[in-house]
Amino acid sequence: SPDSNDSSTPELEKAGLLNKTKIAEGGRKLRKNWNPSWVVLVGNSLVFFKDPKSQTPSSWKPGNSRPESSVDLRGAVVQWTNDLSSKKNVFKLRTVTGNEFLLQSETESLIREWFNTIHSVIDRLDRE
Ligand code: I3P
């Protein structure tokens, strides 16, 4: 892309719809609450947006597209898991600050792409 060498404009690596639940905050376990989330991988960050399709048209406002949350991938760890959910195709993302998320898709190829892309960003940051 034209901006890929402009360090002031982080490159958008990937975007798409995944199921997401946060399972820990600062190492403290949270109650699961799975929701569809629009996930954007840009630069060193994974940014979560509420799924616009899950909102009624009347409740939709431009401000709703503000990120719900964002995680810094530096020092993060991704790991496939069969134990933390009854769902298939789940991986866990743990940040340096002890926040933990599960990300899931019914489409195996899609969740594999996300895992591999996030993993490669983490590896790249580890080598910096
Ligand atoms: C949870 C809900 C989650 C489920 C979780 C349940 O119940 O069914 O979907 O996680 O299982 O506790 P509730 O809605 O009453 O909070 P998975 O779908 O990932 O299995 P868990 O407690 O075994 O994590």
PDB file of C-alpha atoms and ligand atoms in Angstrom:
ATOM      1  CA  SER A   1       0.000   0.000   0.000  1.00  0.00           C
ATOM      2  CA  PRO A   2       1.167   3.594  -0.542  1.00  0.00           C
ATOM      3  CA  ASP A   3       1.403   4.245   3.252  1.00  0.00           C
ATOM      4  CA  SER A   4       3.273   1.073   4.153  1.00  0.00           C
ATOM      5  CA  ASN A   5       6.619   2.860   4.441  1.00  0.00           C
ATOM      6  CA  ASP A   6       5.281   5.921   6.248  1.00  0.00           C
ATOM      7  CA  SER A   7       6.131   5.326   9.905  1.00  0.00           C
ATOM      8  CA  SER A   8       3.583   7.953  11.002  1.00  0.00           C
ATOM      9  CA  THR A   9       0.763   5.818   9.563  1.00  0.00           C
ATOM     10  CA  PRO A  10       0.654   2.358  11.160  1.00  0.00           C
ATOM     11  CA  GLU A  11      -0.183  -0.261   8.599  1.00  0.00           C
ATOM     12  CA  LEU A  12      -3.560  -1.929   8.842  1.00  0.00           C
ATOM     13  CA  GLU A  13      -2.680  -5.614   8.840  1.00  0.00           C
ATOM     14  CA  LYS A  14      -6.078  -7.239   9.175  1.00  0.00           C
ATOM     15  CA  ALA A  15      -9.711  -6.582  10.090  1.00  0.00           C
ATOM     16  CA  GLY A  16     -12.720  -8.797  10.579  1.00  0.00           C
ATOM     17  CA  LEU A  17     -15.481 -10.163  12.735  1.00  0.00           C
ATOM     18  CA  LEU A  18     -14.613 -12.568  15.567  1.00  0.00           C
ATOM     19  CA  ASN A  19     -16.318 -13.768  18.715  1.00  0.00           C
ATOM     20  CA  LYS A  20     -14.583 -12.351  21.752  1.00  0.00           C
ATOM     21  CA  THR A  21     -14.699 -12.654  25.509  1.00  0.00           C
ATOM     22  CA  LYS A  22     -12.415 -11.148  28.109  1.00  0.00           C
ATOM     23  CA  ILE A  23     -11.577 -13.727  30.779  1.00  0.00           C
ATOM     24  CA  ALA A  24      -9.118 -11.831  32.981  1.00  0.00           C
ATOM     25  CA  GLU A  25      -8.270  -8.241  33.862  1.00  0.00           C
ATOM     26  CA  GLY A  26      -4.861  -7.628  35.427  1.00  0.00           C
ATOM     27  CA  GLY A  27      -4.632 -11.328  36.249  1.00  0.00           C
ATOM     28  CA  ARG A  28      -8.040 -11.352  37.953  1.00  0.00           C
ATOM     29  CA  LYS A  29     -10.535 -13.807  36.500  1.00  0.00           C
ATOM     30  CA  LEU A  30     -13.676 -12.341  34.944  1.00  0.00           C
ATOM     31  CA  ARG A  31     -17.030 -13.875  34.151  1.00  0.00           C
ATOM     32  CA  LYS A  32     -17.233 -14.753  30.464  1.00  0.00           C
ATOM     33  CA  ASN A  33     -19.414 -12.704  28.163  1.00  0.00           C
ATOM     34  CA  TRP A  34     -19.033 -13.762  24.525  1.00  0.00           C
ATOM     35  CA  ASN A  35     -19.893 -11.115  21.935  1.00  0.00           C
ATOM     36  CA  PRO A  36     -19.221 -10.577  18.252  1.00  0.00           C
ATOM     37  CA  SER A  37     -16.503  -7.971  17.856  1.00  0.00           C
ATOM     38  CA  TRP A  38     -15.042  -6.140  14.892  1.00  0.00           C
ATOM     39  CA  VAL A  39     -11.320  -6.720  15.346  1.00  0.00           C
ATOM     40  CA  VAL A  40      -8.670  -4.550  13.711  1.00  0.00           C
ATOM     41  CA  LEU A  41      -4.934  -5.289  13.772  1.00  0.00           C
ATOM     42  CA  VAL A  42      -3.072  -2.058  13.149  1.00  0.00           C
ATOM     43  CA  GLY A  43       0.582  -1.459  13.980  1.00  0.00           C
ATOM     44  CA  ASN A  44       1.328  -2.999  17.377  1.00  0.00           C
ATOM     45  CA  SER A  45      -2.289  -2.964  18.531  1.00  0.00           C
ATOM     46  CA  LEU A  46      -5.349  -5.115  18.352  1.00  0.00           C
ATOM     47  CA  VAL A  47      -8.383  -2.821  18.457  1.00  0.00           C
ATOM     48  CA  PHE A  48     -11.889  -4.019  19.284  1.00  0.00           C
ATOM     49  CA  PHE A  49     -15.104  -2.399  18.080  1.00  0.00           C
ATOM     50  CA  LYS A  50     -18.647  -3.345  18.932  1.00  0.00           C
ATOM     51  CA  ASP A  51     -20.199  -5.241  16.050  1.00  0.00           C
ATOM     52  CA  PRO A  52     -22.257  -2.605  14.184  1.00  0.00           C
ATOM     53  CA  LYS A  53     -24.541  -5.339  12.850  1.00  0.00           C
ATOM     54  CA  SER A  54     -25.567  -6.215  16.396  1.00  0.00           C
ATOM     55  CA  GLN A  55     -26.958  -2.704  16.916  1.00  0.00           C
ATOM     56  CA  THR A  56     -30.371  -1.543  15.816  1.00  0.00           C
ATOM     57  CA  PRO A  57     -30.317   1.193  13.129  1.00  0.00           C
ATOM     58  CA  SER A  58     -31.999   3.649  15.522  1.00  0.00           C
ATOM     59  CA  SER A  59     -29.266   3.207  18.123  1.00  0.00           C
ATOM     60  CA  TRP A  60     -26.482   3.630  15.582  1.00  0.00           C
ATOM     61  CA  LYS A  61     -24.470   6.857  15.882  1.00  0.00           C
ATOM     62  CA  PRO A  62     -21.075   7.678  14.363  1.00  0.00           C
ATOM     63  CA  GLY A  63     -19.701   7.833  17.933  1.00  0.00           C
ATOM     64  CA  ASN A  64     -20.566   4.159  18.310  1.00  0.00           C
ATOM     65  CA  SER A  65     -17.641   3.356  16.057  1.00  0.00           C
ATOM     66  CA  ARG A  66     -15.171   4.504  18.699  1.00  0.00           C
ATOM     67  CA  PRO A  67     -13.053   1.539  19.777  1.00  0.00           C
ATOM     68  CA  GLU A  68     -14.432  -0.439  22.682  1.00  0.00           C
ATOM     69  CA  SER A  69     -10.900  -1.310  23.762  1.00  0.00           C
ATOM     70  CA  SER A  70      -7.411  -1.791  22.437  1.00  0.00           C
ATOM     71  CA  VAL A  71      -4.546  -4.070  23.420  1.00  0.00           C
ATOM     72  CA  ASP A  72      -0.808  -3.590  22.996  1.00  0.00           C
ATOM     73  CA  LEU A  73       0.664  -6.731  21.457  1.00  0.00           C
ATOM     74  CA  ARG A  74       4.217  -6.077  22.675  1.00  0.00           C
ATOM     75  CA  GLY A  75       5.123  -8.954  25.005  1.00  0.00           C
ATOM     76  CA  ALA A  76       1.741 -10.606  24.502  1.00  0.00           C
ATOM     77  CA  VAL A  77       1.276 -14.364  24.118  1.00  0.00           C
ATOM     78  CA  VAL A  78      -1.163 -16.286  21.929  1.00  0.00           C
ATOM     79  CA  GLN A  79      -1.999 -19.924  22.570  1.00  0.00           C
ATOM     80  CA  TRP A  80      -4.552 -22.350  21.134  1.00  0.00           C
ATOM     81  CA  THR A  81      -6.825 -23.770  23.812  1.00  0.00           C
ATOM     82  CA  ASN A  82      -9.308 -26.627  24.066  1.00  0.00           C
ATOM     83  CA  ASP A  83      -9.731 -26.305  27.830  1.00  0.00           C
ATOM     84  CA  LEU A  84     -11.005 -22.776  28.327  1.00  0.00           C
ATOM     85  CA  SER A  85     -14.184 -23.012  26.283  1.00  0.00           C
ATOM     86  CA  SER A  86     -16.730 -25.505  25.009  1.00  0.00           C
ATOM     87  CA  LYS A  87     -16.446 -23.729  21.652  1.00  0.00           C
ATOM     88  CA  LYS A  88     -14.148 -24.917  18.856  1.00  0.00           C
ATOM     89  CA  ASN A  89     -11.470 -22.791  17.138  1.00  0.00           C
ATOM     90  CA  VAL A  90     -10.510 -20.767  20.219  1.00  0.00           C
ATOM     91  CA  PHE A  91      -7.221 -19.132  21.071  1.00  0.00           C
ATOM     92  CA  LYS A  92      -6.190 -17.144  24.111  1.00  0.00           C
ATOM     93  CA  LEU A  93      -4.435 -13.799  23.961  1.00  0.00           C
ATOM     94  CA  ARG A  94      -2.643 -12.655  27.102  1.00  0.00           C
ATOM     95  CA  THR A  95      -1.155  -9.170  27.396  1.00  0.00           C
ATOM     96  CA  VAL A  96       1.831  -8.134  29.550  1.00  0.00           C
ATOM     97  CA  THR A  97      -0.617  -6.425  31.900  1.00  0.00           C
ATOM     98  CA  GLY A  98      -2.415  -9.703  32.583  1.00  0.00           C
ATOM     99  CA  ASN A  99      -5.500  -9.080  30.494  1.00  0.00           C
ATOM    100  CA  GLU A 100      -6.725 -12.265  28.841  1.00  0.00           C
ATOM    101  CA  PHE A 101      -9.092 -12.652  25.913  1.00  0.00           C
ATOM    102  CA  LEU A 102     -10.503 -15.619  24.058  1.00  0.00           C
ATOM    103  CA  LEU A 103     -11.051 -15.153  20.326  1.00  0.00           C
ATOM    104  CA  GLN A 104     -13.135 -17.578  18.296  1.00  0.00           C
ATOM    105  CA  SER A 105     -14.622 -18.144  14.854  1.00  0.00           C
ATOM    106  CA  GLU A 106     -16.784 -20.948  13.516  1.00  0.00           C
ATOM    107  CA  THR A 107     -14.555 -20.798  10.406  1.00  0.00           C
ATOM    108  CA  GLU A 108     -11.319 -22.638  11.127  1.00  0.00           C
ATOM    109  CA  SER A 109      -9.341 -21.115   8.232  1.00  0.00           C
ATOM    110  CA  LEU A 110     -10.292 -17.638   9.403  1.00  0.00           C
ATOM    111  CA  ILE A 111      -9.289 -18.113  13.042  1.00  0.00           C
ATOM    112  CA  ARG A 112      -6.010 -19.720  11.890  1.00  0.00           C
ATOM    113  CA  GLU A 113      -5.228 -16.645   9.801  1.00  0.00           C
ATOM    114  CA  TRP A 114      -5.858 -14.414  12.814  1.00  0.00           C
ATOM    115  CA  PHE A 115      -3.705 -16.583  15.077  1.00  0.00           C
ATOM    116  CA  ASN A 116      -0.832 -16.648  12.572  1.00  0.00           C
ATOM    117  CA  THR A 117      -0.986 -12.915  11.858  1.00  0.00           C
ATOM    118  CA  ILE A 118      -1.102 -11.897  15.541  1.00  0.00           C
ATOM    119  CA  HIS A 119       1.648 -14.412  16.331  1.00  0.00           C
ATOM    120  CA  SER A 120       3.910 -12.934  13.654  1.00  0.00           C
ATOM    121  CA  VAL A 121       3.328  -9.388  14.931  1.00  0.00           C
ATOM    122  CA  ILE A 122       4.231 -10.510  18.476  1.00  0.00           C
ATOM    123  CA  ASP A 123       7.381 -12.248  17.153  1.00  0.00           C
ATOM    124  CA  ARG A 124       8.352  -9.133  15.199  1.00  0.00           C
ATOM    125  CA  LEU A 125       7.947  -6.974  18.341  1.00  0.00           C
ATOM    126  CA  ASP A 126       9.983  -9.494  20.392  1.00  0.00           C
ATOM    127  CA  ARG A 127      12.895  -9.065  17.963  1.00  0.00           C
ATOM    128  CA  GLU A 128      12.872  -5.253  18.079  1.00  0.00           C
TER     129      GLU A 128
HETATM  130  C1  I3P B   1     -21.406 -19.232  30.580  1.00  0.00           C
HETATM  131  C2  I3P B   1     -21.747 -19.193  29.094  1.00  0.00           C
HETATM  132  C3  I3P B   1     -20.475 -19.239  28.273  1.00  0.00           C
HETATM  133  C4  I3P B   1     -19.636 -20.459  28.649  1.00  0.00           C
HETATM  134  C5  I3P B   1     -19.324 -20.487  30.126  1.00  0.00           C
HETATM  135  C6  I3P B   1     -20.591 -20.439  30.961  1.00  0.00           C
HETATM  136  O1  I3P B   1     -22.602 -19.224  31.319  1.00  0.00           O
HETATM  137  O2  I3P B   1     -22.539 -20.297  28.767  1.00  0.00           O
HETATM  138  O3  I3P B   1     -20.815 -19.285  26.902  1.00  0.00           O
HETATM  139  O4  I3P B   1     -18.410 -20.373  27.979  1.00  0.00           O
HETATM  140  O5  I3P B   1     -18.637 -21.681  30.393  1.00  0.00           O
HETATM  141  O6  I3P B   1     -20.250 -20.365  32.338  1.00  0.00           O
HETATM  142  P1  I3P B   1     -23.359 -17.856  31.730  1.00  0.00           P
HETATM  143  O7  I3P B   1     -23.963 -17.290  30.488  1.00  0.00           O
HETATM  144  O8  I3P B   1     -24.367 -18.295  32.723  1.00  0.00           O
HETATM  145  O9  I3P B   1     -22.322 -16.934  32.306  1.00  0.00           O
HETATM  146  P2  I3P B   1     -18.057 -21.159  26.626  1.00  0.00           P
HETATM  147  O10 I3P B   1     -19.112 -20.835  25.628  1.00  0.00           O
HETATM  148  O11 I3P B   1     -16.721 -20.574  26.220  1.00  0.00           O
HETATM  149  O12 I3P B   1     -17.953 -22.614  26.948  1.00  0.00           O
HETATM  150  P3  I3P B   1     -17.430 -21.833  31.436  1.00  0.00           P
HETATM  151  O13 I3P B   1     -17.930 -21.345  32.761  1.00  0.00           O
HETATM  152  O14 I3P B   1     -17.104 -23.286  31.413  1.00  0.00           O
HETATM  153  O15 I3P B   1     -16.280 -20.980  30.940  1.00  0.00           O
END
